[in-house]
Amino acid sequence: MYKHLLLEARDGVLVVRLNRPRQRNALSLALMHELTELALECDLRDEMRAIVLAGGPDHFCAGADLREPGRWDVGAKPLAEQRRIANAGYRLCAAWEAIPQVTLAAIEGYAIGGGGALALACDWRIAAENAFVSFPEVSLGMPLTWGTIHRLVQLAGPAQAKRLAILCERVGAREAHAAGILDEVVPAGGAA
């Protein structure tokens, strides 16, 4: 059913694993669509108590797939399609935030940009002690969107949100936990 997701249900928990390892789980438009579709379907999965979102053993998600051609050559597409592409990340994060079950992002390695935004949309974030988060959009000349600023302010406060958004720093798991961005830090390999 899904091309870029692996699903495993066990004891009322649905483990959703991003499956684009060669691209470091970068969020292509197709992967974003699959994740959004799955999130919307969770409303009908009454047998599930929790949804765990995980990546690979050394990377959660490298963010939006900036190498994807369809992301940039949108000018010739119909207006409705242009809007769908432009709003895909925001819709993705809003859908994951609205999942009725408890959601948990299990971060091994790194959660960068859109990967971090997706993790923030989950109810809780657990990361391996060697993991880090980063929001490099501003340094790349891109706006930090997808509802990320609001979620950062809610979790870490305005000062930390500004620091992360403006300075685009790479923040290790322990520091991110102390700032309120992560809920728990576990030994490497233990997040998922």
mmCIF file of C-alpha atoms in Angstrom:
data_model
loop_
_atom_site.group_PDB
_atom_site.id
_atom_site.type_symbol
_atom_site.label_atom_id
_atom_site.label_comp_id
_atom_site.label_asym_id
_atom_site.label_seq_id
_atom_site.Cartn_x
_atom_site.Cartn_y
_atom_site.Cartn_z
ATOM 1 C CA MET A 1 0.000 0.000 0.000
ATOM 2 C CA TYR A 2 2.799 2.435 0.866
ATOM 3 C CA LYS A 3 5.960 2.707 -1.181
ATOM 4 C CA HIS A 4 8.083 4.764 1.235
ATOM 5 C CA LEU A 5 6.754 3.577 4.606
ATOM 6 C CA LEU A 6 7.103 0.324 6.504
ATOM 7 C CA LEU A 7 4.285 -0.426 8.950
ATOM 8 C CA GLU A 8 4.304 -2.876 11.814
ATOM 9 C CA ALA A 9 1.390 -3.244 14.216
ATOM 10 C CA ARG A 10 1.983 -4.933 17.553
ATOM 11 C CA ASP A 11 -0.010 -4.866 20.777
ATOM 12 C CA GLY A 12 -1.993 -1.745 19.883
ATOM 13 C CA VAL A 13 1.061 0.189 18.708
ATOM 14 C CA LEU A 14 1.637 1.050 15.065
ATOM 15 C CA VAL A 15 5.315 1.538 14.219
ATOM 16 C CA VAL A 16 5.721 3.647 11.087
ATOM 17 C CA ARG A 17 9.228 3.622 9.639
ATOM 18 C CA LEU A 18 10.357 6.075 6.973
ATOM 19 C CA ASN A 19 11.877 4.020 4.161
ATOM 20 C CA ARG A 20 14.022 6.106 1.814
ATOM 21 C CA PRO A 21 17.441 5.098 3.181
ATOM 22 C CA ARG A 22 19.481 6.176 0.140
ATOM 23 C CA GLN A 23 18.019 9.670 0.484
ATOM 24 C CA ARG A 24 18.457 9.628 4.292
ATOM 25 C CA ASN A 25 14.652 9.588 4.542
ATOM 26 C CA ALA A 26 14.419 13.024 2.923
ATOM 27 C CA LEU A 27 10.796 14.032 2.545
ATOM 28 C CA SER A 28 9.888 13.741 -1.126
ATOM 29 C CA LEU A 29 6.443 14.907 -2.159
ATOM 30 C CA ALA A 30 5.414 11.243 -2.481
ATOM 31 C CA LEU A 31 6.624 10.405 1.042
ATOM 32 C CA MET A 32 4.911 13.494 2.436
ATOM 33 C CA HIS A 33 1.678 12.441 0.726
ATOM 34 C CA GLU A 34 1.942 8.911 2.158
ATOM 35 C CA LEU A 35 2.615 10.222 5.668
ATOM 36 C CA THR A 36 -0.313 12.647 5.447
ATOM 37 C CA GLU A 37 -2.626 9.934 4.120
ATOM 38 C CA LEU A 38 -1.594 7.570 6.905
ATOM 39 C CA ALA A 39 -2.123 10.249 9.557
ATOM 40 C CA LEU A 40 -5.625 10.931 8.281
ATOM 41 C CA GLU A 41 -6.417 7.190 8.270
ATOM 42 C CA CYS A 42 -5.358 6.848 11.918
ATOM 43 C CA ASP A 43 -8.701 8.331 12.910
ATOM 44 C CA LEU A 44 -10.243 5.021 11.803
ATOM 45 C CA ARG A 45 -7.715 2.783 13.592
ATOM 46 C CA ASP A 46 -9.466 2.417 16.935
ATOM 47 C CA GLU A 47 -7.446 -0.702 17.729
ATOM 48 C CA MET A 48 -4.251 1.417 17.896
ATOM 49 C CA ARG A 49 -3.330 3.203 21.137
ATOM 50 C CA ALA A 50 -0.128 4.761 19.892
ATOM 51 C CA ILE A 51 1.772 5.548 16.702
ATOM 52 C CA VAL A 52 5.591 5.495 16.702
ATOM 53 C CA LEU A 53 7.303 7.340 13.859
ATOM 54 C CA ALA A 54 10.873 6.174 13.271
ATOM 55 C CA GLY A 55 13.580 6.532 10.659
ATOM 56 C CA GLY A 56 16.712 4.516 10.056
ATOM 57 C CA PRO A 57 19.365 3.376 12.546
ATOM 58 C CA ASP A 58 21.580 6.422 11.921
ATOM 59 C CA HIS A 59 19.125 9.030 10.652
ATOM 60 C CA PHE A 60 15.542 9.944 11.415
ATOM 61 C CA CYS A 61 15.007 12.340 8.499
ATOM 62 C CA ALA A 62 17.213 14.705 6.478
ATOM 63 C CA GLY A 63 14.321 17.148 5.909
ATOM 64 C CA ALA A 64 12.616 18.105 2.678
ATOM 65 C CA ASP A 65 14.089 16.479 -0.404
ATOM 66 C CA LEU A 66 15.634 19.563 -2.016
ATOM 67 C CA ARG A 67 16.912 17.517 -4.960
ATOM 68 C CA GLU A 68 13.447 16.496 -6.058
ATOM 69 C CA PRO A 69 12.739 18.188 -9.414
ATOM 70 C CA GLY A 70 8.970 18.354 -8.914
ATOM 71 C CA ARG A 71 9.444 20.597 -5.899
ATOM 72 C CA TRP A 72 10.990 23.465 -7.856
ATOM 73 C CA ASP A 73 9.546 23.500 -11.372
ATOM 74 C CA VAL A 74 5.972 24.237 -10.342
ATOM 75 C CA GLY A 75 5.351 27.367 -12.435
ATOM 76 C CA ALA A 76 3.928 25.458 -15.405
ATOM 77 C CA LYS A 77 1.589 23.346 -13.267
ATOM 78 C CA PRO A 78 -2.076 24.188 -12.628
ATOM 79 C CA LEU A 79 -2.670 26.573 -9.730
ATOM 80 C CA ALA A 80 -4.326 23.904 -7.561
ATOM 81 C CA GLU A 81 -1.277 21.642 -7.925
ATOM 82 C CA GLN A 82 1.074 24.541 -7.158
ATOM 83 C CA ARG A 83 -0.833 25.182 -3.947
ATOM 84 C CA ARG A 84 -0.802 21.469 -2.993
ATOM 85 C CA ILE A 85 2.975 21.372 -3.412
ATOM 86 C CA ALA A 86 3.503 24.642 -1.535
ATOM 87 C CA ASN A 87 1.336 23.504 1.391
ATOM 88 C CA ALA A 88 2.405 19.839 1.517
ATOM 89 C CA GLY A 89 4.680 20.244 4.542
ATOM 90 C CA TYR A 90 2.203 22.275 6.530
ATOM 91 C CA ARG A 91 -0.586 19.763 5.797
ATOM 92 C CA LEU A 92 1.732 16.891 6.736
ATOM 93 C CA CYS A 93 2.605 18.338 10.138
ATOM 94 C CA ALA A 94 -0.979 19.430 10.850
ATOM 95 C CA ALA A 95 -2.212 15.913 10.047
ATOM 96 C CA TRP A 96 0.320 14.307 12.402
ATOM 97 C CA GLU A 97 -0.504 16.794 15.137
ATOM 98 C CA ALA A 98 -4.206 15.891 14.781
ATOM 99 C CA ILE A 99 -3.789 12.104 15.045
ATOM 100 C CA PRO A 100 -6.107 10.998 17.885
ATOM 101 C CA GLN A 101 -3.729 8.337 19.185
ATOM 102 C CA VAL A 102 -0.601 9.199 21.140
ATOM 103 C CA THR A 103 2.248 9.866 18.708
ATOM 104 C CA LEU A 104 5.931 9.453 19.382
ATOM 105 C CA ALA A 105 8.890 10.401 17.206
ATOM 106 C CA ALA A 106 11.789 7.977 17.769
ATOM 107 C CA ILE A 107 14.915 9.843 16.641
ATOM 108 C CA GLU A 108 18.163 8.056 15.929
ATOM 109 C CA GLY A 109 20.936 10.120 14.323
ATOM 110 C CA TYR A 110 19.459 13.375 13.156
ATOM 111 C CA ALA A 111 16.229 15.206 12.494
ATOM 112 C CA ILE A 112 16.972 18.115 10.178
ATOM 113 C CA GLY A 113 14.616 20.833 8.897
ATOM 114 C CA GLY A 114 11.360 19.223 7.794
ATOM 115 C CA GLY A 115 12.335 16.062 9.694
ATOM 116 C CA GLY A 116 12.545 18.123 12.867
ATOM 117 C CA ALA A 117 9.261 19.835 11.995
ATOM 118 C CA LEU A 118 7.571 16.440 11.622
ATOM 119 C CA ALA A 119 8.997 15.272 14.952
ATOM 120 C CA LEU A 120 7.696 18.445 16.646
ATOM 121 C CA ALA A 121 4.192 17.632 15.347
ATOM 122 C CA CYS A 122 4.217 14.390 17.354
ATOM 123 C CA ASP A 123 3.073 14.341 20.980
ATOM 124 C CA TRP A 124 6.465 13.211 22.313
ATOM 125 C CA ARG A 125 10.015 12.943 21.022
ATOM 126 C CA ILE A 126 12.534 10.376 22.216
ATOM 127 C CA ALA A 127 16.062 10.597 20.854
ATOM 128 C CA ALA A 128 19.253 8.612 21.076
ATOM 129 C CA GLU A 129 22.012 10.322 23.050
ATOM 130 C CA ASN A 130 24.056 10.779 19.860
ATOM 131 C CA ALA A 131 21.138 12.364 17.958
ATOM 132 C CA PHE A 132 20.773 16.012 17.042
ATOM 133 C CA VAL A 133 18.168 18.386 15.653
ATOM 134 C CA SER A 134 18.726 21.303 13.324
ATOM 135 C CA PHE A 135 16.545 23.794 11.484
ATOM 136 C CA PRO A 136 18.865 25.123 8.724
ATOM 137 C CA GLU A 137 16.201 26.717 6.515
ATOM 138 C CA VAL A 138 17.208 30.358 7.122
ATOM 139 C CA SER A 139 20.862 29.624 6.319
ATOM 140 C CA LEU A 140 19.637 28.082 3.031
ATOM 141 C CA GLY A 141 17.561 31.151 2.180
ATOM 142 C CA MET A 142 14.266 29.384 2.850
ATOM 143 C CA PRO A 143 11.487 30.308 5.290
ATOM 144 C CA LEU A 144 10.995 28.092 8.316
ATOM 145 C CA THR A 145 7.384 27.067 7.765
ATOM 146 C CA TRP A 146 5.191 23.990 8.346
ATOM 147 C CA GLY A 147 4.076 25.439 11.708
ATOM 148 C CA THR A 148 7.550 24.834 13.107
ATOM 149 C CA ILE A 149 8.063 28.210 14.812
ATOM 150 C CA HIS A 150 4.780 27.923 16.709
ATOM 151 C CA ARG A 151 5.615 24.410 17.900
ATOM 152 C CA LEU A 152 9.159 25.428 18.903
ATOM 153 C CA VAL A 153 7.808 28.372 20.918
ATOM 154 C CA GLN A 154 5.278 26.088 22.630
ATOM 155 C CA LEU A 155 7.941 23.544 23.584
ATOM 156 C CA ALA A 156 11.064 25.593 24.229
ATOM 157 C CA GLY A 157 9.888 29.190 24.606
ATOM 158 C CA PRO A 158 10.462 32.236 22.409
ATOM 159 C CA ALA A 159 14.183 32.692 23.107
ATOM 160 C CA GLN A 160 15.130 29.102 22.222
ATOM 161 C CA ALA A 161 12.845 29.152 19.175
ATOM 162 C CA LYS A 162 14.561 32.310 17.904
ATOM 163 C CA ARG A 163 17.987 30.818 18.548
ATOM 164 C CA LEU A 164 17.190 27.649 16.616
ATOM 165 C CA ALA A 165 15.463 29.443 13.739
ATOM 166 C CA ILE A 166 17.915 32.313 13.293
ATOM 167 C CA LEU A 167 21.259 30.716 14.118
ATOM 168 C CA CYS A 168 20.418 27.360 12.500
ATOM 169 C CA GLU A 169 22.561 25.571 15.066
ATOM 170 C CA ARG A 170 22.926 21.847 15.355
ATOM 171 C CA VAL A 171 21.638 20.978 18.840
ATOM 172 C CA GLY A 172 22.600 17.690 20.472
ATOM 173 C CA ALA A 173 20.077 15.453 22.185
ATOM 174 C CA ARG A 174 20.999 16.399 25.764
ATOM 175 C CA GLU A 175 20.816 20.136 25.031
ATOM 176 C CA ALA A 176 17.563 19.701 23.077
ATOM 177 C CA HIS A 177 16.145 17.773 26.035
ATOM 178 C CA ALA A 178 17.180 20.509 28.456
ATOM 179 C CA ALA A 179 15.529 23.087 26.165
ATOM 180 C CA GLY A 180 12.243 21.135 26.157
ATOM 181 C CA ILE A 181 12.372 20.056 22.510
ATOM 182 C CA LEU A 182 12.945 16.387 23.351
ATOM 183 C CA ASP A 183 11.106 14.493 26.056
ATOM 184 C CA GLU A 184 13.618 11.766 26.716
ATOM 185 C CA VAL A 185 17.175 10.808 25.759
ATOM 186 C CA VAL A 186 18.085 7.117 25.587
ATOM 187 C CA PRO A 187 21.247 5.182 24.697
ATOM 188 C CA ALA A 188 22.135 5.038 20.982
ATOM 189 C CA GLY A 189 20.034 2.423 19.221
ATOM 190 C CA GLY A 190 17.294 2.553 21.855
ATOM 191 C CA ALA A 191 14.954 5.230 20.507
ATOM 192 C CA ALA A 192 12.977 3.014 18.189
#
